[in-house]
Amino acid sequence: MIELKNVTKRYEQLTAVDDVSFSVKSGEYFALLGPNGAGKTTIVKMLLDFTRPTTGSLSLGGIPSTLADSRQSIGYLAENHHIPPSLSGWHYLLRCAELLDMNRIEATIQCRRIIELIGMHGRENAKAGTYSKGMVQRFGLGAALLGDPKLLILDEPTSGLDPIGIREIRLLLESLKSQGVTVFLNSHLLSEVEKICDTAAIINRGKLLVKDSISAIVKDGETLEDVFVRLVKG
């Protein structure tokens, strides 16, 4: 579903991503981990063609990331997701559906289904300005699910959430596994990653340190956090 081949991204004298290669299989829940400034968000931006690699290549579903067709079956949730405060969650989802060229009947059907899925039935008509951060994240994830994407790219989906909100997002993602959705998760919450993801990659200062299944990375009584700290500190 995702493949990076010898990807490097330089900004003048800064090398944000340094010769990184890895792949993510269809249906896999994958986490990209690293400290602040490691290059995680740069990789996400290159996958979505917000910026392009200096060298190397990226592909999604076998299609180069530089082509618009590669994004036809992707849902994306940005780290600092925002909904205009004057819009209700319902109207926000409808507007997002319109951007996908859905007709009104199909958009209405999908929005109703997604509101149930994200657990926001009864709050969908309230103004977004009254929502908690967790509610905004739920509607953001709901928007990413419009059109039944094959791949979800989630950049810090639990950013700013309290423990209850974090657990709710995790349970929602777990519920999608049976649908065969591939998830590319960029997160700092290693305990949550360990619970939900199949595989992970750890990067630091733009370099790939390890990429393997969670069960292979975490062993001998360690936690994922233990491994992360050991590798990053070198």
mmCIF file of C-alpha atoms in Angstrom, residues 75-78 81-84 87-97 110-146 152 154 157 161 165 168-169 172:
data_model
loop_
_atom_site.group_PDB
_atom_site.id
_atom_site.type_symbol
_atom_site.label_atom_id
_atom_site.label_comp_id
_atom_site.label_asym_id
_atom_site.label_seq_id
_atom_site.Cartn_x
_atom_site.Cartn_y
_atom_site.Cartn_z
ATOM 1 C CA GLY A 75 -8.354 9.671 4.144
ATOM 2 C CA TYR A 76 -6.172 12.193 5.992
ATOM 3 C CA LEU A 77 -6.377 13.679 9.475
ATOM 4 C CA ALA A 78 -3.935 16.520 10.199
ATOM 5 C CA HIS A 81 -7.349 19.586 12.764
ATOM 6 C CA HIS A 82 -9.800 22.497 12.807
ATOM 7 C CA ILE A 83 -13.520 22.914 12.107
ATOM 8 C CA PRO A 84 -14.948 26.421 11.592
ATOM 9 C CA LEU A 87 -20.381 25.007 11.418
ATOM 10 C CA SER A 88 -22.089 22.029 12.994
ATOM 11 C CA GLY A 89 -20.386 18.660 12.764
ATOM 12 C CA TRP A 90 -23.132 17.548 10.387
ATOM 13 C CA HIS A 91 -22.613 20.435 7.972
ATOM 14 C CA TYR A 92 -18.836 20.030 8.196
ATOM 15 C CA LEU A 93 -19.097 16.397 7.089
ATOM 16 C CA LEU A 94 -21.530 17.334 4.302
ATOM 17 C CA ARG A 95 -19.132 19.978 2.976
ATOM 18 C CA CYS A 96 -16.290 17.467 3.030
ATOM 19 C CA ALA A 97 -18.492 14.998 1.138
ATOM 20 C CA GLN A 110 -22.431 8.260 4.490
ATOM 21 C CA CYS A 111 -22.557 11.135 6.984
ATOM 22 C CA ARG A 112 -25.276 9.418 9.014
ATOM 23 C CA ARG A 113 -23.291 6.183 9.084
ATOM 24 C CA ILE A 114 -20.096 7.960 10.095
ATOM 25 C CA ILE A 115 -21.759 9.953 12.874
ATOM 26 C CA GLU A 116 -22.889 6.668 14.409
ATOM 27 C CA LEU A 117 -19.431 5.178 13.903
ATOM 28 C CA ILE A 118 -17.623 8.043 15.642
ATOM 29 C CA GLY A 119 -20.142 8.072 18.495
ATOM 30 C CA MET A 120 -21.415 11.609 17.886
ATOM 31 C CA HIS A 121 -25.119 10.919 17.344
ATOM 32 C CA GLY A 122 -27.068 13.606 19.173
ATOM 33 C CA ARG A 123 -24.234 16.157 18.955
ATOM 34 C CA GLU A 124 -23.969 16.449 15.185
ATOM 35 C CA ASN A 125 -26.179 19.551 14.993
ATOM 36 C CA ALA A 126 -24.343 21.520 17.690
ATOM 37 C CA LYS A 127 -21.900 24.218 16.562
ATOM 38 C CA ALA A 128 -18.282 23.101 16.407
ATOM 39 C CA GLY A 129 -17.372 26.004 18.685
ATOM 40 C CA THR A 130 -19.066 24.098 21.514
ATOM 41 C CA TYR A 131 -17.106 20.882 20.895
ATOM 42 C CA SER A 132 -14.256 19.595 23.019
ATOM 43 C CA LYS A 133 -10.932 18.792 21.366
ATOM 44 C CA GLY A 134 -11.897 15.129 21.419
ATOM 45 C CA MET A 135 -15.146 15.824 19.583
ATOM 46 C CA VAL A 136 -13.322 17.853 16.944
ATOM 47 C CA GLN A 137 -10.865 14.967 16.485
ATOM 48 C CA ARG A 138 -13.749 12.528 16.115
ATOM 49 C CA PHE A 139 -15.355 14.624 13.369
ATOM 50 C CA GLY A 140 -11.940 15.021 11.741
ATOM 51 C CA LEU A 141 -11.532 11.268 11.692
ATOM 52 C CA GLY A 142 -15.086 10.999 10.408
ATOM 53 C CA ALA A 143 -14.231 13.321 7.516
ATOM 54 C CA ALA A 144 -11.183 11.171 6.752
ATOM 55 C CA LEU A 145 -13.475 8.122 6.537
ATOM 56 C CA LEU A 146 -15.764 9.660 3.906
ATOM 57 C CA LEU A 152 -5.924 6.377 6.475
ATOM 58 C CA LEU A 154 -3.341 10.060 10.690
ATOM 59 C CA PRO A 157 -4.780 11.823 15.952
ATOM 60 C CA LEU A 161 -6.777 14.608 24.120
ATOM 61 C CA GLY A 165 -10.497 10.764 24.435
ATOM 62 C CA GLU A 168 -12.095 6.425 22.411
ATOM 63 C CA ILE A 169 -9.978 7.138 19.320
ATOM 64 C CA LEU A 172 -12.627 3.564 16.976
#
